[in-house]
Amino acid sequence: MSTIGNSQKGRKRRPRSHARPSAAAAALQGLRGARMTDVANLAKVSAMTVSRALRHPAIVDPETLKRIHGAIEATGYLPNRIAGSLASQRSNIVGLIVPSLRNSLFAETVKGVADTLGDAYDLLIADSGYVLDREEAAVAAFLSQRVCGIVLHNTKHTPRTRRMIQSAAIPCVETGNLVRCPIDMAASFSNHKAAYDMTAYLIGKGYKRIAFVSLPLDDNDRARERQSGYLGALKAHRRAIDRNIILESAPGLRGGAEALIELMKKRPRIDAVFLTGDVLATGALLEANRKGWRVPDDIAIAGSDDNELQEYVSPPLTSVRFPRYDIGCTAASMLLKRIDGVPSAERVVDLGFQIIPRAST
Amino acid sequence: MSTIGNSQKGRKRRPRSHARPSAAAAALQGLRGARMTDVANLAKVSAMTVSRALRHPAIVDPETLKRIHGAIEATGYLPNRIAGSLASQRSNIVGLIVPSLRNSLFAETVKGVADTLGDAYDLLIADSGYVLDREEAAVAAFLSQRVCGIVLHNTKHTPRTRRMIQSAAIPCVETGNLVRCPIDMAASFSNHKAAYDMTAYLIGKGYKRIAFVSLPLDDNDRARERQSGYLGALKAHRRAIDRNIILESAPGLRGGAEALIELMKKRPRIDAVFLTGDVLATGALLEANRKGWRVPDDIAIAGSDDNELQEYVSPPLTSVRFPRYDIGCTAASMLLKRIDGVPSAERVVDLGFQIIPRAST
DNA sequence: GCATTTTATGTTAGCGTTAACATTAGAGGG
DNA sequence: CCCTCTAATGTTAACGCTAACATAAAATGC
């Protein structure tokens, strides 16, 4: 037998009629959507060698590798990860669910996750609209898609959500709040402690009647935790709790502005207000400026979720800074470690927070 | 032959060792990750009937359907879309690439796409960091994942990006700018016309020396178009063009603030400035307030990409409003139509924009 | 120099689903 | 009462890739 390689076999018949959307262009341009065997034929190796060239190049002969890469170029081959995932029983897609895609808060965490995952993984994103059943639906969709890991911003879930993730046995990180008992893992900060510390800071500054404004509490564990932190700090410092100066507000600048107006109308004696969540504090401050109320002399305003805007308004806002980007990075790297089989050091990672005192208090 | 069904066959041997990550829990809890055949055995039908029950319930006997749904419940079966996509040669994943995940501008469009896609499709998101090669890499990754459609915010691409999408022959919508010659389709507004109109509006208001600030132009077709719109309006109104009052600025509130300071230092005679992109205009306004420059008497300020904040600052900012959410919705529905084989009405859809005059000009 | 290991590649079978075709039982028609 | 037609379900063979095992040739050891 001579050393002449196998003759080019050409593409085998494809009995199934749906095989290719046979556009005229396909016929003209030649093959569209080359498969691994096409590359293999061109490079005169078996499909398996092509697979190895892509996944474990170190164990393939450099000469062969070169031929294969040439063939990949020539055919415009793009590996089919659907087939790859099915065969190897693992995917390279991570799923991420946030309460709202609109809110730039979450965007920070998303960015951290995306940056840390890098090129090797893709990111599937869904939006629960702050509704637990929609989170459940998104989790089901992700698990159907066989994601290799899940990041959830919310930490309150339906029982079925927990059950599905646990029985899928894939890594999962919750990022919205430092929960004591995660589905699997958590990377976050304590919303309770953050609100507690900010309230204590205001008390320390000498404010006597401190109002509290947050987003609606239902299905929102973060807002709930923050309110309880505020209440805890008042109790610890033996301050009276006045339910009339604890508000749930609509989101947005307008929500914060309206909350401040309502508070000032009802209880003119309050001397400080802590607005937590979204951009409420900024809305309140802009409204105070518009009304001519002096901040902090007439009313002190403190916010949370520090951002460039809070730093740039006048007076700049006292706020709590949360390491949202880091949380995303940490969440992703916890996921990756688990996927790579590294024994998990900690299930719950506290990234902390920082009170930033500025001129508004 | 009696009517007794086949005996339960039980799960066949799985010779391949990687088949299941055999955790102790799996043994205890019973089967983990039921497959379609498991459901089929339990419901005493073939796998194909289960497949039909999920995909074309109308052609399955109601009684059978009930049994199958019972079996799905009992087994906790979640369809494996990887296998389904491979077999059916189509996926239900749409890919979306934005220049930055952090920027809440893009978040609006993302939300529009996500809302319109609904539950039937999943959304894969990547971030190009304003770098064309990263966009190309993301497109390659998406095509490997065999997405059924792509939305690109950017409208400038590497040749390979265009080629890959075109030869993959999947629908694609570009959303960042109303491009005359899209890869496939486009849904957007004209950045050129928006800047032209705003500049003309300022001229109409009687401003004589109008400065222009945008984000850096390289690889950013939007900024480029806007600058050319500004220049076009000046020319059309026979105004002199002064390159000294055309700036490229860093992003963020700080970028806008610094741009305003630089302009006022260099050319005190300017009477208006149009800052387009990101939050530049808001940064400039806040800086003017801080410096005690009266807006619009000392300097008029106009922005773009109207949002709640521009409406809430004092004085509220004149701005251009872009229908970003609608763009996302339209882009997604164009994609869906094409996926469903509806003959495409238009390849390029102009969603327009709106000049919002307020007290800052 | 021959057994043994290493290196490079090939072969086979299956991942879990679905398209296409096959089959079966019962309904309708004359 | 036989024939055709429809409705419901089953059977088979892919989809494009990769794990596991098989093989062949080259390198190594004693």
PDB file of N, CA, C and O in Angstrom, chain A residues 193-213 229-230 233-234 237 239 245 270-276 281 295-296 299-304 316-320 355-361:
ATOM      1  N   LYS A 193     -27.058  45.343  57.398  1.00  0.00           N
ATOM      2  CA  LYS A 193     -25.980  46.057  58.081  1.00  0.00           C
ATOM      3  C   LYS A 193     -25.721  47.418  57.448  1.00  0.00           C
ATOM      4  O   LYS A 193     -25.423  48.404  58.145  1.00  0.00           O
ATOM      5  N   ALA A 194     -25.844  47.482  56.124  1.00  0.00           N
ATOM      6  CA  ALA A 194     -25.608  48.756  55.442  1.00  0.00           C
ATOM      7  C   ALA A 194     -26.607  49.807  55.934  1.00  0.00           C
ATOM      8  O   ALA A 194     -26.233  50.945  56.256  1.00  0.00           O
ATOM      9  N   ALA A 195     -27.875  49.416  56.012  1.00  0.00           N
ATOM     10  CA  ALA A 195     -28.887  50.372  56.462  1.00  0.00           C
ATOM     11  C   ALA A 195     -28.704  50.684  57.942  1.00  0.00           C
ATOM     12  O   ALA A 195     -28.893  51.823  58.389  1.00  0.00           O
ATOM     13  N   TYR A 196     -28.340  49.675  58.681  1.00  0.00           N
ATOM     14  CA  TYR A 196     -28.077  49.873  60.111  1.00  0.00           C
ATOM     15  C   TYR A 196     -26.960  50.902  60.293  1.00  0.00           C
ATOM     16  O   TYR A 196     -27.096  51.878  61.035  1.00  0.00           O
ATOM     17  N   ASP A 197     -25.873  50.694  59.587  1.00  0.00           N
ATOM     18  CA  ASP A 197     -24.711  51.568  59.753  1.00  0.00           C
ATOM     19  C   ASP A 197     -25.015  52.992  59.314  1.00  0.00           C
ATOM     20  O   ASP A 197     -24.573  53.950  59.957  1.00  0.00           O
ATOM     21  N   MET A 198     -25.731  53.133  58.211  1.00  0.00           N
ATOM     22  CA  MET A 198     -26.058  54.483  57.749  1.00  0.00           C
ATOM     23  C   MET A 198     -26.951  55.196  58.772  1.00  0.00           C
ATOM     24  O   MET A 198     -26.752  56.372  59.083  1.00  0.00           O
ATOM     25  N   THR A 199     -27.926  54.469  59.305  1.00  0.00           N
ATOM     26  CA  THR A 199     -28.808  55.057  60.311  1.00  0.00           C
ATOM     27  C   THR A 199     -28.000  55.450  61.547  1.00  0.00           C
ATOM     28  O   THR A 199     -28.154  56.557  62.088  1.00  0.00           O
ATOM     29  N   ALA A 200     -27.119  54.551  61.948  1.00  0.00           N
ATOM     30  CA  ALA A 200     -26.281  54.858  63.124  1.00  0.00           C
ATOM     31  C   ALA A 200     -25.397  56.077  62.850  1.00  0.00           C
ATOM     32  O   ALA A 200     -25.192  56.930  63.731  1.00  0.00           O
ATOM     33  N   TYR A 201     -24.910  56.157  61.620  1.00  0.00           N
ATOM     34  CA  TYR A 201     -24.089  57.322  61.249  1.00  0.00           C
ATOM     35  C   TYR A 201     -24.890  58.617  61.388  1.00  0.00           C
ATOM     36  O   TYR A 201     -24.413  59.617  61.928  1.00  0.00           O
ATOM     37  N   LEU A 202     -26.138  58.588  60.926  1.00  0.00           N
ATOM     38  CA  LEU A 202     -26.984  59.788  61.012  1.00  0.00           C
ATOM     39  C   LEU A 202     -27.275  60.129  62.472  1.00  0.00           C
ATOM     40  O   LEU A 202     -27.247  61.302  62.865  1.00  0.00           O
ATOM     41  N   ILE A 203     -27.540  59.102  63.266  1.00  0.00           N
ATOM     42  CA  ILE A 203     -27.764  59.325  64.700  1.00  0.00           C
ATOM     43  C   ILE A 203     -26.514  59.949  65.317  1.00  0.00           C
ATOM     44  O   ILE A 203     -26.588  60.931  66.057  1.00  0.00           O
ATOM     45  N   GLY A 204     -25.362  59.405  64.954  1.00  0.00           N
ATOM     46  CA  GLY A 204     -24.093  59.922  65.460  1.00  0.00           C
ATOM     47  C   GLY A 204     -23.870  61.381  65.077  1.00  0.00           C
ATOM     48  O   GLY A 204     -23.255  62.161  65.814  1.00  0.00           O
ATOM     49  N   LYS A 205     -24.382  61.771  63.924  1.00  0.00           N
ATOM     50  CA  LYS A 205     -24.251  63.147  63.461  1.00  0.00           C
ATOM     51  C   LYS A 205     -25.182  64.084  64.229  1.00  0.00           C
ATOM     52  O   LYS A 205     -25.151  65.299  64.033  1.00  0.00           O
ATOM     53  N   GLY A 206     -26.046  63.506  65.052  1.00  0.00           N
ATOM     54  CA  GLY A 206     -26.914  64.332  65.884  1.00  0.00           C
ATOM     55  C   GLY A 206     -28.330  64.511  65.359  1.00  0.00           C
ATOM     56  O   GLY A 206     -29.118  65.269  65.946  1.00  0.00           O
ATOM     57  N   TYR A 207     -28.678  63.829  64.263  1.00  0.00           N
ATOM     58  CA  TYR A 207     -30.050  63.972  63.763  1.00  0.00           C
ATOM     59  C   TYR A 207     -31.016  63.245  64.693  1.00  0.00           C
ATOM     60  O   TYR A 207     -30.710  62.164  65.216  1.00  0.00           O
ATOM     61  N   LYS A 208     -32.147  63.872  64.926  1.00  0.00           N
ATOM     62  CA  LYS A 208     -33.085  63.364  65.934  1.00  0.00           C
ATOM     63  C   LYS A 208     -34.238  62.575  65.335  1.00  0.00           C
ATOM     64  O   LYS A 208     -34.654  61.569  65.883  1.00  0.00           O
ATOM     65  N   ARG A 209     -34.782  63.086  64.246  1.00  0.00           N
ATOM     66  CA  ARG A 209     -35.940  62.412  63.645  1.00  0.00           C
ATOM     67  C   ARG A 209     -35.577  62.048  62.212  1.00  0.00           C
ATOM     68  O   ARG A 209     -35.625  62.884  61.312  1.00  0.00           O
ATOM     69  N   ILE A 210     -35.267  60.783  62.056  1.00  0.00           N
ATOM     70  CA  ILE A 210     -34.740  60.319  60.770  1.00  0.00           C
ATOM     71  C   ILE A 210     -35.795  59.501  60.040  1.00  0.00           C
ATOM     72  O   ILE A 210     -36.223  58.448  60.528  1.00  0.00           O
ATOM     73  N   ALA A 211     -36.215  59.998  58.897  1.00  0.00           N
ATOM     74  CA  ALA A 211     -37.207  59.275  58.101  1.00  0.00           C
ATOM     75  C   ALA A 211     -36.510  58.221  57.241  1.00  0.00           C
ATOM     76  O   ALA A 211     -35.285  58.280  57.018  1.00  0.00           O
ATOM     77  N   PHE A 212     -37.298  57.258  56.760  1.00  0.00           N
ATOM     78  CA  PHE A 212     -36.743  56.169  55.942  1.00  0.00           C
ATOM     79  C   PHE A 212     -37.642  55.910  54.744  1.00  0.00           C
ATOM     80  O   PHE A 212     -38.851  55.732  54.890  1.00  0.00           O
ATOM     81  N   VAL A 213     -37.047  55.904  53.582  1.00  0.00           N
ATOM     82  CA  VAL A 213     -37.808  55.653  52.363  1.00  0.00           C
ATOM     83  C   VAL A 213     -37.140  54.512  51.586  1.00  0.00           C
ATOM     84  O   VAL A 213     -35.924  54.520  51.397  1.00  0.00           O
ATOM     85  N   GLY A 229     -32.793  46.908  58.984  1.00  0.00           N
ATOM     86  CA  GLY A 229     -31.543  47.496  59.471  1.00  0.00           C
ATOM     87  C   GLY A 229     -31.776  48.870  60.076  1.00  0.00           C
ATOM     88  O   GLY A 229     -31.240  49.202  61.150  1.00  0.00           O
ATOM     89  N   TYR A 230     -32.582  49.646  59.390  1.00  0.00           N
ATOM     90  CA  TYR A 230     -32.939  50.984  59.902  1.00  0.00           C
ATOM     91  C   TYR A 230     -33.627  50.874  61.254  1.00  0.00           C
ATOM     92  O   TYR A 230     -33.243  51.524  62.233  1.00  0.00           O
ATOM     93  N   ALA A 233     -31.248  49.840  64.033  1.00  0.00           N
ATOM     94  CA  ALA A 233     -30.368  50.908  64.517  1.00  0.00           C
ATOM     95  C   ALA A 233     -31.130  51.859  65.447  1.00  0.00           C
ATOM     96  O   ALA A 233     -30.614  52.287  66.487  1.00  0.00           O
ATOM     97  N   LEU A 234     -32.365  52.178  65.080  1.00  0.00           N
ATOM     98  CA  LEU A 234     -33.163  53.049  65.953  1.00  0.00           C
ATOM     99  C   LEU A 234     -33.337  52.394  67.320  1.00  0.00           C
ATOM    100  O   LEU A 234     -33.124  53.026  68.364  1.00  0.00           O
ATOM    101  N   HIS A 237     -30.296  52.363  69.459  1.00  0.00           N
ATOM    102  CA  HIS A 237     -29.981  53.682  70.044  1.00  0.00           C
ATOM    103  C   HIS A 237     -31.169  54.251  70.810  1.00  0.00           C
ATOM    104  O   HIS A 237     -31.215  55.435  71.088  1.00  0.00           O
ATOM    105  N   ARG A 239     -34.171  54.958  70.049  1.00  0.00           N
ATOM    106  CA  ARG A 239     -34.989  56.006  69.452  1.00  0.00           C
ATOM    107  C   ARG A 239     -36.395  55.488  69.209  1.00  0.00           C
ATOM    108  O   ARG A 239     -36.582  54.308  68.914  1.00  0.00           O
ATOM    109  N   ILE A 245     -43.122  58.081  59.365  1.00  0.00           N
ATOM    110  CA  ILE A 245     -41.996  58.591  58.592  1.00  0.00           C
ATOM    111  C   ILE A 245     -41.207  57.436  57.949  1.00  0.00           C
ATOM    112  O   ILE A 245     -40.053  57.573  57.594  1.00  0.00           O
ATOM    113  N   ILE A 270     -39.111  66.359  60.939  1.00  0.00           N
ATOM    114  CA  ILE A 270     -37.992  65.465  60.621  1.00  0.00           C
ATOM    115  C   ILE A 270     -36.786  66.299  60.209  1.00  0.00           C
ATOM    116  O   ILE A 270     -36.918  67.359  59.602  1.00  0.00           O
ATOM    117  N   ASP A 271     -35.616  65.852  60.612  1.00  0.00           N
ATOM    118  CA  ASP A 271     -34.417  66.613  60.265  1.00  0.00           C
ATOM    119  C   ASP A 271     -33.474  65.851  59.341  1.00  0.00           C
ATOM    120  O   ASP A 271     -32.459  66.387  58.897  1.00  0.00           O
ATOM    121  N   ALA A 272     -33.819  64.585  59.059  1.00  0.00           N
ATOM    122  CA  ALA A 272     -32.991  63.820  58.120  1.00  0.00           C
ATOM    123  C   ALA A 272     -33.848  62.763  57.450  1.00  0.00           C
ATOM    124  O   ALA A 272     -34.857  62.322  58.018  1.00  0.00           O
ATOM    125  N   VAL A 273     -33.450  62.378  56.258  1.00  0.00           N
ATOM    126  CA  VAL A 273     -34.142  61.284  55.589  1.00  0.00           C
ATOM    127  C   VAL A 273     -33.111  60.409  54.869  1.00  0.00           C
ATOM    128  O   VAL A 273     -32.170  60.913  54.248  1.00  0.00           O
ATOM    129  N   PHE A 274     -33.318  59.135  55.052  1.00  0.00           N
ATOM    130  CA  PHE A 274     -32.433  58.149  54.424  1.00  0.00           C
ATOM    131  C   PHE A 274     -33.263  57.442  53.358  1.00  0.00           C
ATOM    132  O   PHE A 274     -34.235  56.763  53.680  1.00  0.00           O
ATOM    133  N   LEU A 275     -32.906  57.680  52.100  1.00  0.00           N
ATOM    134  CA  LEU A 275     -33.642  57.057  51.001  1.00  0.00           C
ATOM    135  C   LEU A 275     -32.766  55.979  50.397  1.00  0.00           C
ATOM    136  O   LEU A 275     -31.646  56.246  49.946  1.00  0.00           O
ATOM    137  N   THR A 276     -33.277  54.790  50.395  1.00  0.00           N
ATOM    138  CA  THR A 276     -32.435  53.698  49.941  1.00  0.00           C
ATOM    139  C   THR A 276     -33.073  52.984  48.743  1.00  0.00           C
ATOM    140  O   THR A 276     -34.252  52.680  48.741  1.00  0.00           O
ATOM    141  N   ALA A 281     -32.718  58.958  46.423  1.00  0.00           N
ATOM    142  CA  ALA A 281     -32.068  60.044  47.169  1.00  0.00           C
ATOM    143  C   ALA A 281     -31.746  61.212  46.241  1.00  0.00           C
ATOM    144  O   ALA A 281     -31.925  62.379  46.607  1.00  0.00           O
ATOM    145  N   VAL A 295     -30.115  71.911  52.196  1.00  0.00           N
ATOM    146  CA  VAL A 295     -29.600  70.588  52.555  1.00  0.00           C
ATOM    147  C   VAL A 295     -28.157  70.790  52.979  1.00  0.00           C
ATOM    148  O   VAL A 295     -27.384  71.383  52.215  1.00  0.00           O
ATOM    149  N   PRO A 296     -27.737  70.412  54.160  1.00  0.00           N
ATOM    150  CA  PRO A 296     -28.472  69.618  55.149  1.00  0.00           C
ATOM    151  C   PRO A 296     -29.126  70.439  56.272  1.00  0.00           C
ATOM    152  O   PRO A 296     -29.639  69.831  57.206  1.00  0.00           O
ATOM    153  N   ILE A 299     -32.979  69.974  55.987  1.00  0.00           N
ATOM    154  CA  ILE A 299     -33.163  68.522  55.992  1.00  0.00           C
ATOM    155  C   ILE A 299     -31.894  67.849  55.442  1.00  0.00           C
ATOM    156  O   ILE A 299     -31.372  68.253  54.400  1.00  0.00           O
ATOM    157  N   ALA A 300     -31.429  66.870  56.170  1.00  0.00           N
ATOM    158  CA  ALA A 300     -30.274  66.111  55.686  1.00  0.00           C
ATOM    159  C   ALA A 300     -30.781  64.961  54.818  1.00  0.00           C
ATOM    160  O   ALA A 300     -31.848  64.404  55.079  1.00  0.00           O
ATOM    161  N   ILE A 301     -30.036  64.652  53.774  1.00  0.00           N
ATOM    162  CA  ILE A 301     -30.449  63.559  52.882  1.00  0.00           C
ATOM    163  C   ILE A 301     -29.294  62.575  52.720  1.00  0.00           C
ATOM    164  O   ILE A 301     -28.170  62.978  52.402  1.00  0.00           O
ATOM    165  N   ALA A 302     -29.598  61.305  52.938  1.00  0.00           N
ATOM    166  CA  ALA A 302     -28.592  60.269  52.709  1.00  0.00           C
ATOM    167  C   ALA A 302     -29.164  59.253  51.725  1.00  0.00           C
ATOM    168  O   ALA A 302     -30.364  58.982  51.725  1.00  0.00           O
ATOM    169  N   GLY A 303     -28.287  58.724  50.899  1.00  0.00           N
ATOM    170  CA  GLY A 303     -28.739  57.762  49.892  1.00  0.00           C
ATOM    171  C   GLY A 303     -28.014  56.434  50.030  1.00  0.00           C
ATOM    172  O   GLY A 303     -27.278  56.202  50.991  1.00  0.00           O
ATOM    173  N   SER A 304     -28.241  55.595  49.041  1.00  0.00           N
ATOM    174  CA  SER A 304     -27.462  54.355  48.995  1.00  0.00           C
ATOM    175  C   SER A 304     -27.135  54.083  47.535  1.00  0.00           C
ATOM    176  O   SER A 304     -27.589  54.793  46.645  1.00  0.00           O
ATOM    177  N   PRO A 316     -23.129  67.310  47.334  1.00  0.00           N
ATOM    178  CA  PRO A 316     -22.948  65.876  47.091  1.00  0.00           C
ATOM    179  C   PRO A 316     -23.582  65.048  48.201  1.00  0.00           C
ATOM    180  O   PRO A 316     -23.616  65.468  49.358  1.00  0.00           O
ATOM    181  N   LEU A 317     -24.072  63.913  47.796  1.00  0.00           N
ATOM    182  CA  LEU A 317     -24.854  63.092  48.722  1.00  0.00           C
ATOM    183  C   LEU A 317     -24.009  62.122  49.551  1.00  0.00           C
ATOM    184  O   LEU A 317     -23.163  61.398  49.007  1.00  0.00           O
ATOM    185  N   THR A 318     -24.297  62.100  50.831  1.00  0.00           N
ATOM    186  CA  THR A 318     -23.801  61.024  51.682  1.00  0.00           C
ATOM    187  C   THR A 318     -24.470  59.735  51.208  1.00  0.00           C
ATOM    188  O   THR A 318     -25.675  59.721  50.948  1.00  0.00           O
ATOM    189  N   SER A 319     -23.687  58.668  51.103  1.00  0.00           N
ATOM    190  CA  SER A 319     -24.273  57.456  50.520  1.00  0.00           C
ATOM    191  C   SER A 319     -23.543  56.203  50.983  1.00  0.00           C
ATOM    192  O   SER A 319     -22.500  56.289  51.646  1.00  0.00           O
ATOM    193  N   VAL A 320     -24.100  55.075  50.669  1.00  0.00           N
ATOM    194  CA  VAL A 320     -23.412  53.803  50.915  1.00  0.00           C
ATOM    195  C   VAL A 320     -22.968  53.266  49.568  1.00  0.00           C
ATOM    196  O   VAL A 320     -23.754  53.236  48.629  1.00  0.00           O
ATOM    197  N   ILE A 355     -19.582  53.407  53.825  1.00  0.00           N
ATOM    198  CA  ILE A 355     -20.356  54.637  53.995  1.00  0.00           C
ATOM    199  C   ILE A 355     -19.498  55.791  53.480  1.00  0.00           C
ATOM    200  O   ILE A 355     -18.336  55.912  53.867  1.00  0.00           O
ATOM    201  N   ILE A 356     -20.067  56.590  52.588  1.00  0.00           N
ATOM    202  CA  ILE A 356     -19.314  57.726  52.041  1.00  0.00           C
ATOM    203  C   ILE A 356     -19.960  59.017  52.563  1.00  0.00           C
ATOM    204  O   ILE A 356     -20.999  59.440  52.052  1.00  0.00           O
ATOM    205  N   PRO A 357     -19.375  59.646  53.568  1.00  0.00           N
ATOM    206  CA  PRO A 357     -19.982  60.866  54.106  1.00  0.00           C
ATOM    207  C   PRO A 357     -19.676  62.039  53.182  1.00  0.00           C
ATOM    208  O   PRO A 357     -18.540  62.203  52.749  1.00  0.00           O
ATOM    209  N   ARG A 358     -20.710  62.803  52.848  1.00  0.00           N
ATOM    210  CA  ARG A 358     -20.490  64.001  52.031  1.00  0.00           C
ATOM    211  C   ARG A 358     -21.307  65.142  52.619  1.00  0.00           C
ATOM    212  O   ARG A 358     -21.839  65.036  53.736  1.00  0.00           O
ATOM    213  N   ALA A 359     -21.445  66.212  51.855  1.00  0.00           N
ATOM    214  CA  ALA A 359     -21.989  67.451  52.435  1.00  0.00           C
ATOM    215  C   ALA A 359     -23.507  67.435  52.676  1.00  0.00           C
ATOM    216  O   ALA A 359     -24.043  68.329  53.316  1.00  0.00           O
ATOM    217  N   SER A 360     -24.198  66.418  52.199  1.00  0.00           N
ATOM    218  CA  SER A 360     -25.658  66.440  52.337  1.00  0.00           C
ATOM    219  C   SER A 360     -26.147  66.014  53.717  1.00  0.00           C
ATOM    220  O   SER A 360     -27.342  66.011  53.987  1.00  0.00           O
ATOM    221  N   THR A 361     -25.222  65.627  54.593  1.00  0.00           N
ATOM    222  CA  THR A 361     -25.615  65.248  55.969  1.00  0.00           C
ATOM    223  C   THR A 361     -24.656  65.883  56.964  1.00  0.00           C
ATOM    224  O   THR A 361     -23.489  66.131  56.635  1.00  0.00           O
TER     225      THR A 361
END
